[in-house]
Amino acid sequence: MNIRLLTRMALSAACSLVLLCAQEPTVEPVRASKPFLRSYLAPNVPPVRLENSARLANLVRAEMLYLTVQDAIALALENNLDIEVARYNPILAVWQLERSQAGGALPGVPSSAAQAGNVANGQGVLGSQAAAGVSSGGNGGTGTASTNATIAQIGPIAQTLDPVIQYNTVFSHQTAPQSDTVQSVLPVLVSNTRNSSFAYTQGFLIGGNVTVTYKDSYLNENAPTDVLNPSSAPSLTVTFQQNLLRGFGIAVNARTIRVSQLNVKASALNFKTQVSNTVNQVLNLYYALSAGYEDIKAKSNAVEVAQKFYENSGLQERAGTLARLDVTTAESQLATAQYDLVNSQTTVRQQELQLKNLLSRKGVADPLLASVQIVPLDRIAVPEADEFPPIKDLLQTALANRSDLAAERIGVTSGEISALGTRNGILPLLVAIGTESAAGLAGKPKTVVSSFGVQTANPYFDGGIGTALGQVLRRNFPTNRAAAYFQTPLRNDQAQADYAIDQLQLRQSQIQLSKDLNQVAVDVSNYLVAMRQARGRYRAAIQTRILQERLLDAEQKKLAGGASTPFNVVQQQRDLVAAKSAEIAALVDFSNARVALDQTLGTTLEANHVSIEDAQTGKVQRVSSLAQPSK
């Protein structure tokens, strides 16, 4: 081999490697890189990949696509759309796990922010009226109260585990007519308020949540009767709420997280199953196409033999040594051979189209593939004998390697975990609530002279927001509350039915898994028998074809010597074509049985040197062999 040829091969391999490394980016979303804003910036989800990998173009030579089995599998891993669709499922499962780890069934609804004009009880005229249950009406109302929404879900709803903060600030200027001027001494009360609130909420897997709320209310009004004006009234409240029956416990509240974690594993297994199924399709079509070309070659030889026999028959007719009927028989055999050849060519073209669709993201719509002819370089090899371990060992291999069975087992486990929620949902709802709050009040004191005498503010309340916060932190004005909430339907039919339905469906899944495990033993035995039978038929077909070739040769010699008839020769020709077709069919049956056995054992990927990591990324690291057809 000369230096120039070696250099050319090295350059070709290097270019192929560069093209492989420069393939399309991953389909996985990418989070924003800014550290403080990434939680509020949408991840960048790459667009769909609809262009074929560079490997496909590298394998086309002069309108021919030369393929080894490994190259065909590599093209399928990089370009097959079924694999591309399945490639998203493990990524989806990871993001769904992240969603489950945040807790909750649905996105939460923030509390009402209708705080315009709201002041603390006892703060100024408005606060005194609110404390006394008096409403002055007018345009200073506080608005309608919000109502709670009911969310229906089978089983208790898990707590929202992601911490949530909420901040509200409302500024308002109110002018309210006073029907009773005893308190305000003014016919019109003008007030400026600033209400701020900050809330922090955190849920826990035990079934409880804690809320810390800080509120600050500032008031400045024109009432001469206020002894503190302007004033600030902050408060700090801590509330803990815990489910004691329904929704209690880590096992119940973490069930969605555990199921999502299992779904991540199941998605990876399902992806492996899809890759294995696609590889099986590629193998079956590839070897069927390879055998199809062998069949075309055999049918072409049959046409050549029939054509030559027809021409010789015509010469003999003109020489007067053969009847016209014998020529017609030879002509009929030629037509039959041509018909069989056309059928074989049509079958090959159809198989070629199917294989192109498996190996390309655009199928035959791709201009590169529309006119090329696939040339399979590998042939089906039938070993003289196989050395398989006992059926018991093969069954253990299948049970250990089958990704679809492993995913089915995970599905049953997920059903068992989910059933914890429906079982717990039968219990009544009992919630314990504890609240502790501290309030403060401070402002600018004023001396008020009224019919009740001279009124002054207590010096303890003299100051600003700092004074009021000091009162809160010292818990000078604490308030403690304890409450319990109990709710239960009298008949509880819905929860009972949900649990029964859930358990029945779980039983169905368990039975289906047992059925599928039993079917493995049947499939392993069937495909093992099918492969051995196909090998036996193939060996017998070879012997039959050899004998038919000898019989045809002998019959032709007898015809030349006048000891036979053209009809006998034609019959031998037909028998030879049938023998060759039977040989090729047995070869394909062996290949299909071998592929099916590997699939049943779960060893398809290992047997064909397929890396699941390459399949996940859609980038096969192995460089294609730029093989040329053998001469």
XYZ file of C-alpha atoms in Angstrom:
631
model
C 0.000 0.000 0.000
C 1.551 3.289 -1.074
C 2.036 6.426 1.031
C -0.516 8.448 -0.935
C -3.278 5.934 -0.264
C -2.417 5.789 3.436
C -2.487 9.583 3.642
C -5.852 9.730 1.893
C -7.345 7.160 4.299
C -5.998 9.023 7.322
C -7.452 12.307 6.073
C -10.826 10.676 5.458
C -10.896 9.229 8.960
C -9.884 12.577 10.478
C -12.586 14.439 8.552
C -15.192 11.914 9.659
C -14.131 12.329 13.282
C -14.329 16.121 13.031
C -17.784 15.933 11.498
C -18.938 13.603 14.241
C -17.710 15.982 16.921
C -19.461 18.887 15.191
C -22.899 17.302 15.244
C -25.974 19.007 16.564
C -26.208 20.096 20.204
C -28.091 18.140 22.813
C -31.864 18.373 23.116
C -31.708 18.947 26.867
C -32.836 22.391 28.133
C -30.083 24.640 29.456
C -30.660 26.798 32.518
C -29.767 30.456 32.566
C -26.216 31.151 33.725
C -26.932 34.299 35.769
C -26.695 33.222 39.424
C -29.308 35.555 40.952
C -31.816 35.609 38.108
C -31.638 32.013 36.884
C -34.628 31.018 39.031
C -36.776 33.519 37.131
C -35.376 33.057 33.639
C -36.839 30.382 31.404
C -34.468 27.561 30.436
C -33.273 27.563 26.854
C -34.867 24.603 25.074
C -33.017 23.811 21.814
C -35.141 23.548 18.652
C -35.937 20.179 17.151
C -33.222 18.513 15.101
C -34.474 17.638 11.627
C -31.190 17.502 9.706
C -29.341 14.256 9.127
C -25.934 13.653 10.635
C -22.841 14.087 8.497
C -22.219 10.335 8.587
C -24.929 9.765 5.971
C -23.336 11.976 3.339
C -19.925 10.441 3.982
C -21.172 6.983 3.058
C -22.628 7.946 -0.337
C -20.379 7.201 -3.294
C -21.530 7.715 -6.895
C -25.260 7.461 -6.120
C -24.611 4.416 -3.939
C -25.002 4.214 -0.157
C -22.555 1.563 0.966
C -23.539 0.184 4.363
C -22.116 -2.286 6.794
C -24.383 -3.455 9.604
C -22.553 -1.243 12.085
C -22.874 1.813 9.835
C -26.595 1.150 9.399
C -27.038 0.944 13.173
C -24.983 4.121 13.675
C -27.155 6.009 11.175
C -30.286 4.830 12.982
C -28.926 5.941 16.368
C -28.155 9.400 14.982
C -31.110 9.995 12.674
C -34.063 7.764 13.510
C -37.074 9.871 14.493
C -38.558 7.250 16.809
C -35.344 7.334 18.833
C -35.319 11.143 18.650
C -38.843 11.302 20.111
C -37.933 8.785 22.835
C -34.782 10.795 23.590
C -36.949 13.493 25.180
C -38.675 11.161 27.653
C -35.812 10.738 30.167
C -35.282 14.507 30.100
C -38.990 15.071 30.700
C -38.876 12.643 33.614
C -36.028 14.589 35.258
C -37.940 17.857 34.991
C -41.093 16.188 36.295
C -39.080 14.964 39.267
C -37.950 18.521 39.905
C -41.592 19.621 39.743
C -42.557 16.921 42.253
C -39.759 17.896 44.614
C -41.272 21.370 44.770
C -44.418 19.813 46.263
C -48.048 20.737 45.803
C -50.534 19.558 43.225
C -51.113 22.829 41.414
C -49.335 26.189 41.413
C -50.361 28.152 44.491
C -52.581 31.214 44.485
C -51.230 34.227 46.421
C -53.453 35.802 49.048
C -55.517 38.882 48.308
C -53.675 42.202 48.079
C -56.745 44.406 48.590
C -55.196 46.457 51.403
C -56.050 49.992 50.311
C -57.190 51.947 53.338
C -56.624 49.094 55.813
C -55.195 50.046 59.176
C -54.483 48.161 62.390
C -57.278 47.869 64.933
C -57.267 50.872 67.262
C -54.999 52.934 65.003
C -56.563 56.371 64.443
C -60.260 56.998 63.769
C -60.532 54.278 61.084
C -58.838 51.743 63.334
C -61.114 52.651 66.233
C -64.156 52.268 64.040
C -62.908 48.910 62.735
C -62.256 47.725 66.284
C -65.776 48.773 67.290
C -67.328 47.150 64.224
C -68.396 50.511 62.768
C -68.131 51.173 59.021
C -68.130 54.724 57.791
C -69.004 53.721 54.213
C -68.029 55.974 51.337
C -65.055 55.281 49.167
C -62.815 54.106 51.963
C -64.027 50.524 52.017
C -61.624 47.655 52.197
C -63.115 45.741 49.282
C -64.593 42.272 49.119
C -63.040 39.383 50.981
C -61.439 36.571 49.040
C -62.798 33.044 49.294
C -60.947 29.772 49.423
C -60.840 27.511 46.375
C -61.325 23.746 46.586
C -58.994 21.509 44.586
C -60.111 17.922 44.048
C -57.428 15.266 43.813
C -57.303 11.551 44.542
C -55.473 11.327 47.835
C -54.202 14.186 49.961
C -52.385 17.048 48.278
C -48.738 17.298 49.247
C -47.479 20.464 50.852
C -45.684 23.043 48.734
C -42.076 22.337 49.651
C -40.442 25.216 47.816
C -40.231 28.257 50.115
C -42.533 31.051 48.997
C -42.140 34.731 49.845
C -44.739 37.397 49.224
C -44.479 41.139 49.664
C -47.241 43.708 49.307
C -47.118 47.472 49.661
C -50.157 49.678 49.198
C -50.264 53.476 49.409
C -53.622 55.198 49.673
C -55.168 58.612 50.188
C -58.746 58.458 51.420
C -61.390 61.095 51.933
C -64.364 59.730 53.864
C -67.471 61.714 54.949
C -68.324 61.170 58.627
C -71.997 60.751 59.522
C -71.065 60.732 63.232
C -68.566 63.434 64.178
C -68.368 62.579 67.857
C -65.151 60.646 67.396
C -63.489 62.448 64.501
C -64.837 65.967 65.288
C -64.689 66.507 61.541
C -67.339 66.153 58.852
C -64.718 64.774 56.449
C -61.884 62.462 57.481
C -58.778 62.592 55.288
C -56.186 59.875 55.833
C -52.959 58.754 54.224
C -52.012 55.119 54.751
C -49.121 52.883 53.806
C -49.619 49.177 54.348
C -46.765 46.713 53.867
C -46.701 42.991 54.451
C -44.097 40.300 54.011
C -44.906 36.588 54.257
C -42.686 33.506 54.184
C -44.278 30.080 53.777
C -42.566 26.700 53.946
C -44.196 23.282 53.688
C -42.858 20.042 55.164
C -43.157 16.426 54.109
C -44.661 15.497 57.472
C -47.855 17.219 56.315
C -47.516 20.637 57.890
C -46.458 24.142 56.967
C -45.244 27.241 58.714
C -46.020 30.842 57.767
C -44.183 33.874 59.089
C -45.941 37.171 58.387
C -44.749 40.688 59.093
C -47.120 43.627 58.620
C -46.619 47.342 59.037
C -49.421 49.891 58.934
C -48.648 53.621 58.775
C -51.444 56.183 59.279
C -51.545 59.950 59.055
C -54.996 61.593 59.247
C -56.458 65.009 59.887
C -58.487 64.043 62.974
C -57.677 66.364 65.925
C -58.784 63.643 68.348
C -55.814 61.362 67.566
C -53.350 61.231 70.413
C -50.843 59.532 68.084
C -50.597 61.060 64.644
C -48.860 59.928 62.496
C -48.512 56.398 63.864
C -47.006 53.028 62.925
C -48.434 49.647 63.947
C -46.196 46.668 63.027
C -46.965 43.039 63.848
C -45.190 39.704 63.536
C -47.138 36.435 63.320
C -45.927 32.827 63.187
C -48.482 30.167 62.259
C -47.891 26.414 62.144
C -50.463 24.077 60.653
C -50.238 20.267 60.777
C -52.420 17.520 59.332
C -53.010 14.836 61.941
C -54.965 12.218 59.971
C -55.436 12.740 56.243
C -52.213 14.060 54.746
C -50.047 13.090 57.731
C -46.632 11.478 57.332
C -43.646 11.517 55.020
C -44.689 8.346 53.173
C -47.940 9.938 52.015
C -46.616 13.373 51.152
C -43.442 12.126 49.449
C -45.229 9.565 47.266
C -45.223 11.832 44.201
C -41.490 12.426 44.591
C -40.788 8.715 44.937
C -42.925 7.900 41.899
C -41.151 10.611 39.896
C -37.785 9.168 40.903
C -38.922 5.761 39.689
C -40.223 7.356 36.484
C -36.726 8.676 35.779
C -35.422 5.095 35.887
C -38.397 3.797 33.905
C -37.889 6.447 31.217
C -34.262 5.412 30.801
C -35.351 1.776 30.497
C -38.095 2.646 28.008
C -35.576 4.577 25.950
C -33.303 1.537 25.919
C -36.270 -0.554 24.785
C -36.993 1.863 21.940
C -33.349 1.800 20.841
C -33.383 -2.001 20.932
C -36.602 -2.143 18.886
C -35.185 0.237 16.287
C -31.944 -1.733 16.040
C -34.007 -4.896 15.533
C -35.918 -3.229 12.699
C -32.677 -2.093 11.083
C -31.161 -5.580 11.339
C -34.202 -7.307 9.881
C -34.496 -4.854 6.984
C -30.755 -4.786 6.354
C -30.409 -8.552 6.128
C -33.677 -8.868 4.198
C -32.281 -6.345 1.715
C -28.990 -8.232 1.552
C -30.847 -11.472 0.904
C -33.083 -9.651 -1.572
C -30.074 -8.792 -3.714
C -29.026 -12.435 -3.584
C -32.528 -13.359 -4.708
C -32.335 -10.845 -7.565
C -29.033 -12.364 -8.618
C -30.564 -15.836 -8.603
C -33.638 -14.635 -10.516
C -31.413 -12.819 -13.024
C -29.453 -16.017 -13.617
C -32.747 -17.815 -14.082
C -33.773 -15.235 -16.687
C -30.449 -15.641 -18.483
C -30.809 -19.419 -18.521
C -34.426 -19.177 -19.700
C -33.461 -16.631 -22.360
C -30.658 -18.829 -23.658
C -32.909 -21.880 -23.660
C -35.601 -19.962 -25.525
C -33.116 -18.788 -28.146
C -31.743 -22.322 -28.590
C -35.285 -23.622 -28.887
C -35.943 -21.113 -31.629
C -32.854 -22.197 -33.512
C -33.877 -25.837 -33.218
C -37.377 -24.996 -34.459
C -35.967 -23.281 -37.519
C -33.724 -26.288 -38.077
C -36.809 -28.505 -37.933
C -35.661 -30.531 -34.921
C -38.116 -29.003 -32.430
C -41.860 -28.433 -32.523
C -43.451 -25.010 -32.149
C -45.160 -26.111 -28.929
C -41.777 -26.753 -27.343
C -40.678 -23.219 -28.278
C -43.845 -21.850 -26.691
C -43.025 -23.787 -23.512
C -39.536 -22.231 -23.441
C -41.041 -18.800 -24.059
C -43.503 -19.314 -21.182
C -40.638 -20.226 -18.867
C -38.798 -17.048 -19.899
C -41.871 -14.928 -19.144
C -42.259 -16.621 -15.759
C -38.602 -15.989 -14.908
C -38.893 -12.350 -15.922
C -42.044 -11.994 -13.808
C -40.276 -13.486 -10.792
C -37.344 -11.124 -11.324
C -39.618 -8.076 -11.402
C -41.302 -9.204 -8.174
C -37.936 -9.610 -6.451
C -36.773 -6.202 -7.661
C -40.002 -4.604 -6.420
C -39.619 -6.234 -3.010
C -36.043 -4.978 -2.747
C -37.097 -1.436 -3.651
C -39.793 -1.509 -0.967
C -37.366 -2.820 1.639
C -34.890 -0.155 0.585
C -37.477 2.592 1.111
C -38.297 1.280 4.566
C -34.633 1.128 5.511
C -34.049 4.676 4.229
C -36.902 5.880 6.421
C -35.283 4.257 9.465
C -31.852 5.757 8.768
C -32.862 9.328 7.915
C -34.788 12.120 9.578
C -36.314 13.132 6.261
C -36.718 9.694 4.709
C -37.002 9.576 0.948
C -37.851 13.294 0.964
C -34.150 13.918 1.506
C -32.633 14.707 -1.918
C -29.498 12.853 -0.893
C -31.427 9.623 -0.332
C -34.110 9.977 -2.985
C -32.078 8.496 -5.821
C -29.306 6.549 -4.096
C -29.262 2.774 -3.963
C -28.412 1.069 -0.695
C -25.655 -1.495 -1.077
C -25.383 -3.797 1.977
C -21.818 -4.986 2.414
C -22.437 -7.635 5.066
C -24.066 -10.979 4.452
C -25.987 -13.317 6.704
C -23.651 -15.824 8.298
C -25.056 -19.129 9.491
C -22.754 -20.933 11.910
C -22.385 -24.667 11.677
C -23.701 -25.064 15.202
C -24.674 -22.899 18.152
C -23.543 -23.236 21.714
C -26.329 -21.848 23.857
C -26.521 -22.492 27.579
C -29.517 -24.380 28.984
C -32.971 -22.806 28.778
C -32.860 -22.079 32.500
C -29.752 -19.910 32.081
C -31.203 -18.168 29.024
C -34.340 -17.377 30.991
C -32.293 -15.848 33.801
C -30.418 -13.767 31.220
C -33.690 -12.492 29.777
C -35.140 -11.636 33.188
C -31.949 -9.767 34.115
C -31.493 -7.868 30.829
C -34.964 -7.089 29.498
C -35.473 -3.339 29.928
C -39.207 -3.552 29.183
C -39.746 -6.017 32.021
C -37.688 -3.869 34.381
C -39.817 -0.835 33.456
C -42.957 -2.892 34.049
C -41.710 -3.856 37.511
C -41.081 -0.193 38.264
C -44.632 0.584 37.130
C -46.033 -1.897 39.646
C -43.864 -0.416 42.396
C -45.053 3.087 41.455
C -48.651 1.888 41.695
C -48.013 0.540 45.171
C -46.508 3.845 46.282
C -49.345 5.875 44.756
C -51.840 3.665 46.596
C -50.570 5.129 49.861
C -52.330 8.363 48.914
C -55.701 6.817 48.129
C -55.565 4.762 51.335
C -54.709 7.805 53.426
C -57.442 9.772 51.662
C -60.087 7.614 53.371
C -59.224 9.174 56.740
C -61.050 12.270 58.020
C -59.382 15.660 57.870
C -58.050 16.832 61.216
C -55.818 19.895 61.262
C -54.104 21.452 64.263
C -53.261 25.163 63.994
C -51.082 27.171 66.319
C -50.479 30.919 65.984
C -48.309 33.299 67.930
C -48.182 37.000 67.144
C -46.728 40.156 68.608
C -47.914 43.717 67.897
C -46.503 47.181 68.414
C -47.741 50.780 68.183
C -45.846 54.077 68.139
C -46.297 57.563 66.807
C -46.035 61.286 67.401
C -47.986 62.155 70.578
C -50.465 65.043 70.676
C -52.494 66.671 73.404
C -56.186 66.529 72.697
C -58.713 68.781 74.456
C -62.281 67.597 74.238
C -65.469 67.415 76.233
C -63.942 64.418 77.983
C -61.058 66.540 79.190
C -57.391 66.704 78.245
C -56.053 63.472 76.683
C -52.417 62.652 76.053
C -50.723 59.553 74.692
C -48.879 57.194 76.972
C -45.173 58.064 76.747
C -44.458 54.390 76.098
C -45.880 54.835 72.572
C -43.845 57.938 71.834
C -41.532 57.268 68.888
C -41.357 55.932 65.361
C -41.157 52.594 63.649
C -38.077 51.641 65.703
C -40.021 52.003 68.929
C -42.878 49.893 67.568
C -40.492 47.164 66.325
C -38.872 47.068 69.764
C -42.280 46.333 71.268
C -42.775 43.527 68.745
C -39.408 41.923 69.383
C -39.865 42.186 73.155
C -43.339 40.659 72.768
C -44.907 43.403 74.844
C -48.304 42.718 73.305
C -48.414 38.999 72.466
C -51.375 37.016 71.190
C -51.489 33.201 71.210
C -54.080 31.093 69.444
C -54.656 27.344 69.128
C -57.285 25.864 66.849
C -58.410 22.567 65.414
C -60.302 21.851 62.225
C -62.183 18.611 61.606
C -64.025 17.574 58.464
C -65.313 14.241 57.225
C -68.035 13.077 54.852
C -70.625 10.936 56.589
C -70.582 8.080 54.078
C -67.136 8.653 52.499
C -68.164 6.739 49.362
C -65.898 8.699 47.027
C -62.699 7.983 48.960
C -63.696 4.337 49.407
C -64.343 3.972 45.668
C -61.066 5.712 44.781
C -59.125 3.284 46.933
C -60.952 0.231 45.592
C -60.406 1.332 41.972
C -56.746 2.024 42.658
C -56.225 -1.396 44.242
C -58.047 -3.223 41.440
C -55.918 -1.504 38.804
C -52.817 -2.378 40.821
C -53.895 -6.025 40.899
C -54.312 -5.953 37.122
C -50.785 -4.591 36.737
C -49.379 -7.297 38.998
C -51.138 -10.034 37.043
C -49.984 -8.555 33.726
C -46.394 -8.516 34.978
C -46.668 -12.160 36.001
C -48.111 -13.015 32.590
C -45.284 -11.211 30.782
C -42.669 -12.975 32.915
C -44.228 -16.324 32.042
C -44.244 -15.377 28.355
C -40.478 -14.867 28.429
C -39.874 -18.591 28.848
C -42.208 -19.335 25.938
C -40.561 -16.776 23.674
C -37.028 -17.917 24.464
C -37.945 -21.513 23.664
C -39.837 -20.598 20.502
C -37.113 -18.412 18.993
C -34.409 -20.890 19.924
C -36.336 -23.631 18.167
C -37.078 -21.331 15.209
C -33.401 -20.493 14.810
C -32.339 -24.125 14.907
C -35.066 -25.108 12.484
C -34.070 -22.297 10.124
C -30.459 -23.508 10.224
C -31.605 -27.029 9.411
C -33.802 -25.810 6.560
C -30.929 -23.700 5.249
C -28.527 -26.668 5.187
C -31.161 -28.820 3.515
C -31.948 -26.024 1.019
C -28.272 -25.807 0.066
C -28.177 -29.514 -0.654
C -31.435 -29.313 -2.584
C -30.143 -26.421 -4.661
C -26.917 -28.295 -5.470
C -28.891 -31.352 -6.531
C -31.250 -29.247 -8.655
C -28.286 -27.650 -10.396
C -26.947 -31.118 -11.216
C -30.363 -32.329 -12.363
C -30.809 -29.310 -14.608
C -27.361 -29.784 -16.109
C -28.079 -33.467 -16.689
C -31.492 -32.754 -18.201
C -29.980 -30.203 -20.580
C -27.384 -32.732 -21.701
C -30.113 -35.336 -22.217
C -32.081 -32.836 -24.289
C -29.011 -32.123 -26.410
C -28.669 -35.854 -26.970
C -32.338 -36.222 -27.832
C -33.140 -38.246 -24.703
C -35.330 -35.582 -23.063
C -37.930 -32.966 -23.879
C -37.972 -29.174 -23.459
C -40.802 -29.562 -20.946
C -38.538 -31.596 -18.637
C -35.812 -28.976 -18.912
C -38.265 -26.204 -18.094
C -39.501 -28.171 -15.103
C -35.943 -28.578 -13.839
C -35.356 -24.849 -14.298
C -38.422 -24.064 -12.197
C -37.328 -26.509 -9.525
C -33.900 -24.877 -9.378
C -35.425 -21.390 -8.985
C -37.671 -22.700 -6.215
C -34.676 -24.311 -4.497
C -32.680 -21.088 -4.610
C -35.649 -19.115 -3.259
C -36.077 -21.650 -0.450
C -32.386 -21.328 0.411
C -32.601 -17.539 0.615
C -35.869 -17.683 2.591
C -34.295 -20.073 5.119
C -31.336 -17.700 5.392
C -33.647 -14.763 6.181
C -35.654 -16.876 8.624
C -32.466 -17.736 10.476
C -31.458 -14.074 10.659
C -34.901 -13.008 11.900
C -34.942 -15.770 14.520
C -31.443 -14.794 15.684
C -32.447 -11.134 16.000
C -35.692 -12.062 17.776
C -33.823 -14.317 20.219
C -31.410 -11.492 21.070
C -34.371 -9.189 21.636
C -36.093 -11.735 23.868
C -32.882 -12.181 25.874
C -32.407 -8.417 26.092
C -28.935 -8.642 24.541
C -29.566 -6.842 21.240
C -27.486 -3.796 22.096
C -24.588 -5.780 23.504
C -24.574 -8.215 20.588
C -24.389 -5.340 18.094
C -21.917 -3.180 20.063
C -24.432 -0.378 20.659
C -23.608 2.183 23.340
C -26.680 3.539 25.086
C -24.717 6.724 25.815
C -24.240 7.275 22.078
C -27.949 6.670 21.562
C -28.851 9.216 24.245
C -26.737 11.955 22.694
C -27.397 10.994 19.076
C -23.648 11.091 18.418
C -21.988 7.763 17.671
C -18.301 8.111 18.440
C -17.205 5.255 16.206
C -15.951 6.498 12.858
C -17.651 4.911 9.852
C -15.663 2.689 7.560
C -15.769 4.337 4.150
C -15.819 0.949 2.470
C -16.070 0.488 -1.273
C -17.993 -2.382 -2.847
C -15.994 -5.486 -3.500
C -15.113 -6.148 -7.132
